[in-house]
Amino acid sequence: MGLAPLRSLFFALVHRLDSYERIVFCYGARTPSDIVYKDAVLNEWPKLDPKISFRMTVDKGDDSWKGNVGLVTTTLDNLDLWIGNSNAVVCGPPIMMKFSTFKLIDLGYKPEQICLSMEENMSCGIGKCGHCQLGKYYVCKDGPVFSYDQIKDFPEIWD
Ligand code: FES
């Protein structure tokens, strides 16, 4: 479901495609039937522009699936990007965000180049319940998007 918030970002980037050399969109779903925006993801978005590279995988395939099978972190293998001049945006379940972030760090991304969408634990959404507290931040009021650099030292980051 992390694709839902990134969909808006994707369209914003596509709208300003002249400002970017490349956009690499990495998407993982548990199974083919869990893919959201299925027709767009499988058929429309990968064909929008040659500057857009769409990498897709599922954890577990089925008889209809002809694409990659493996964790979403495998879509980060062999990225043909100038890491020093790019940013990564990650959204999804905490465990996926954790290992994707660690892999991005291994690839050479600096913590300030990685944006994490941390809305997983939000409840009231207006800064009253404290449910979303992450270190000194309220995710609902101060985020929900943070750079990894801002939050990497909080022990509860991946809870
Ligand atoms: S969701 Fe309640 S304080 Fe942030």
Coordinates of C-alpha atoms and ligand atoms in Angstrom, one line a residue:
M1 CA 0.0 0.0 0.0
G2 CA 3.1 2.3 0.1
L3 CA 2.4 2.9 -3.5
A4 CA -0.6 5.1 -2.8
P5 CA 1.4 8.1 -1.4
L6 CA 4.2 7.6 -3.9
R7 CA 1.7 7.7 -6.7
S8 CA 1.3 11.5 -6.2
L9 CA 5.0 12.0 -6.1
F10 CA 5.5 9.9 -9.2
F11 CA 3.0 12.1 -11.2
A12 CA 4.6 15.3 -9.8
L13 CA 8.0 14.0 -11.0
V14 CA 6.6 13.0 -14.4
H15 CA 5.1 16.5 -14.7
R16 CA 8.6 18.0 -14.4
L17 CA 10.5 15.3 -16.2
D18 CA 12.7 17.8 -17.9
S19 CA 14.2 18.5 -14.5
Y20 CA 15.5 15.0 -14.0
E21 CA 17.8 12.7 -15.9
R22 CA 16.1 9.5 -14.7
I23 CA 13.3 8.3 -12.5
V24 CA 13.7 4.7 -11.2
F25 CA 10.5 3.4 -9.6
C26 CA 10.9 0.2 -7.5
Y27 CA 7.8 -1.5 -6.4
G28 CA 7.2 -4.8 -4.6
A29 CA 4.1 -6.6 -3.7
R30 CA 3.5 -9.8 -1.7
T31 CA 1.8 -11.6 -4.6
P32 CA 0.5 -10.5 -8.1
S33 CA -3.0 -10.2 -6.6
D34 CA -1.7 -7.7 -4.1
I35 CA -0.5 -5.2 -6.7
V36 CA -2.4 -1.9 -6.4
Y37 CA -3.1 0.2 -9.5
K38 CA -2.4 -2.9 -11.4
D39 CA -3.1 -1.8 -14.9
A40 CA -1.2 1.4 -14.4
V41 CA 1.7 -0.3 -12.7
L42 CA 2.1 -3.2 -15.2
N43 CA 1.0 -1.5 -18.4
E44 CA 0.8 2.3 -18.4
W45 CA 3.5 3.8 -16.2
P46 CA 6.5 1.8 -17.5
K47 CA 5.7 3.1 -21.0
L48 CA 5.3 6.8 -20.1
D49 CA 8.8 7.9 -21.0
P50 CA 12.2 6.3 -21.7
K51 CA 13.6 8.3 -18.7
I52 CA 11.4 6.3 -16.4
S53 CA 12.6 2.9 -15.3
F54 CA 10.1 0.7 -13.6
R55 CA 11.3 -2.2 -11.5
M56 CA 8.7 -4.6 -10.2
T57 CA 8.8 -7.7 -8.1
V58 CA 6.5 -9.9 -6.0
D59 CA 7.6 -12.0 -3.0
K60 CA 5.7 -15.0 -4.3
G61 CA 4.5 -15.5 -7.9
D62 CA 1.6 -17.5 -9.3
D63 CA 0.9 -19.2 -12.6
S64 CA 0.1 -15.9 -14.3
W65 CA 3.2 -14.0 -13.1
K66 CA 6.0 -13.7 -15.6
G67 CA 8.0 -11.0 -13.8
N68 CA 10.6 -10.9 -11.1
V69 CA 10.2 -12.9 -7.9
G70 CA 12.0 -11.7 -4.8
L71 CA 12.0 -9.1 -2.1
V72 CA 11.6 -5.4 -3.1
T73 CA 15.3 -4.8 -2.1
T74 CA 16.3 -6.9 -5.1
T75 CA 14.9 -4.1 -7.3
L76 CA 17.7 -1.9 -6.0
D77 CA 20.4 -4.2 -7.5
N78 CA 22.4 -2.8 -10.4
L79 CA 20.9 0.7 -10.2
D80 CA 22.3 2.7 -13.1
L81 CA 22.2 6.0 -11.2
W82 CA 24.6 8.7 -10.2
I83 CA 24.0 8.0 -6.5
G84 CA 25.6 11.3 -5.4
N85 CA 23.1 13.3 -7.4
S86 CA 19.9 11.4 -6.6
N87 CA 17.4 11.0 -3.8
A88 CA 15.5 8.0 -2.7
V89 CA 11.9 8.0 -1.3
V90 CA 10.7 5.0 0.6
C91 CA 7.2 4.1 1.7
G92 CA 5.8 0.8 2.9
P93 CA 5.7 -1.5 5.9
P94 CA 8.4 -0.8 8.5
I95 CA 10.3 -4.0 7.8
M96 CA 10.5 -3.2 4.1
M97 CA 11.5 0.4 4.8
K98 CA 14.2 -0.8 7.2
F99 CA 15.9 -3.1 4.8
S100 CA 15.4 -0.9 1.8
T101 CA 17.1 2.0 3.8
F102 CA 20.0 -0.2 4.8
K103 CA 20.5 -1.3 1.2
L104 CA 20.4 2.3 0.0
I105 CA 23.1 3.1 2.5
D106 CA 25.1 0.2 1.3
L107 CA 24.7 1.5 -2.3
G108 CA 26.2 4.8 -1.2
Y109 CA 23.2 7.0 -0.4
K110 CA 23.8 9.4 2.5
P111 CA 21.1 9.5 5.2
E112 CA 20.0 13.0 4.1
Q113 CA 19.4 11.6 0.5
I114 CA 16.8 9.1 1.8
C115 CA 13.2 10.3 2.5
L116 CA 11.0 8.0 4.6
S117 CA 7.3 8.3 4.8
M118 CA 6.5 7.4 8.4
E119 CA 2.7 7.5 8.7
E120 CA 2.4 3.9 9.8
N121 CA 1.5 4.7 13.5
M122 CA -0.7 7.7 13.1
S123 CA -4.0 7.7 14.9
C124 CA -5.6 11.1 15.7
G125 CA -3.6 12.9 13.1
I126 CA -3.8 16.3 15.0
G127 CA -1.0 16.0 17.6
K128 CA -3.2 15.0 20.5
C129 CA -2.8 11.3 21.2
G130 CA 0.9 10.9 21.0
H131 CA 0.5 7.6 19.2
C132 CA 2.8 8.7 16.3
Q133 CA 5.6 10.0 18.5
L134 CA 9.0 9.3 17.0
G135 CA 11.8 10.7 19.1
K136 CA 11.2 14.4 19.4
Y137 CA 8.8 14.4 16.5
Y138 CA 5.1 13.9 16.1
V139 CA 4.8 12.2 12.7
C140 CA 1.4 13.7 12.1
K141 CA 2.5 17.3 12.8
D142 CA 6.2 17.3 11.9
G143 CA 6.1 14.8 9.0
P144 CA 5.0 12.4 7.9
V145 CA 8.0 12.5 5.6
F146 CA 11.5 12.7 7.2
S147 CA 15.0 12.3 5.9
Y148 CA 16.7 9.2 7.4
D149 CA 19.2 11.6 8.8
Q150 CA 16.5 13.3 11.0
I151 CA 15.3 10.1 12.6
K152 CA 18.0 7.4 12.2
D153 CA 19.1 7.6 15.9
F154 CA 15.6 7.0 17.4
P155 CA 15.4 3.4 18.6
E156 CA 11.7 3.1 17.7
I157 CA 12.2 4.1 14.1
W158 CA 11.3 0.7 12.6
D159 CA 8.7 -0.3 15.3
Ligands
FES1 S1 -1.4 10.8 15.5 FE1 -2.0 11.5 17.4 S2 -0.4 12.8 18.0 FE2 0.1 12.2 16.0

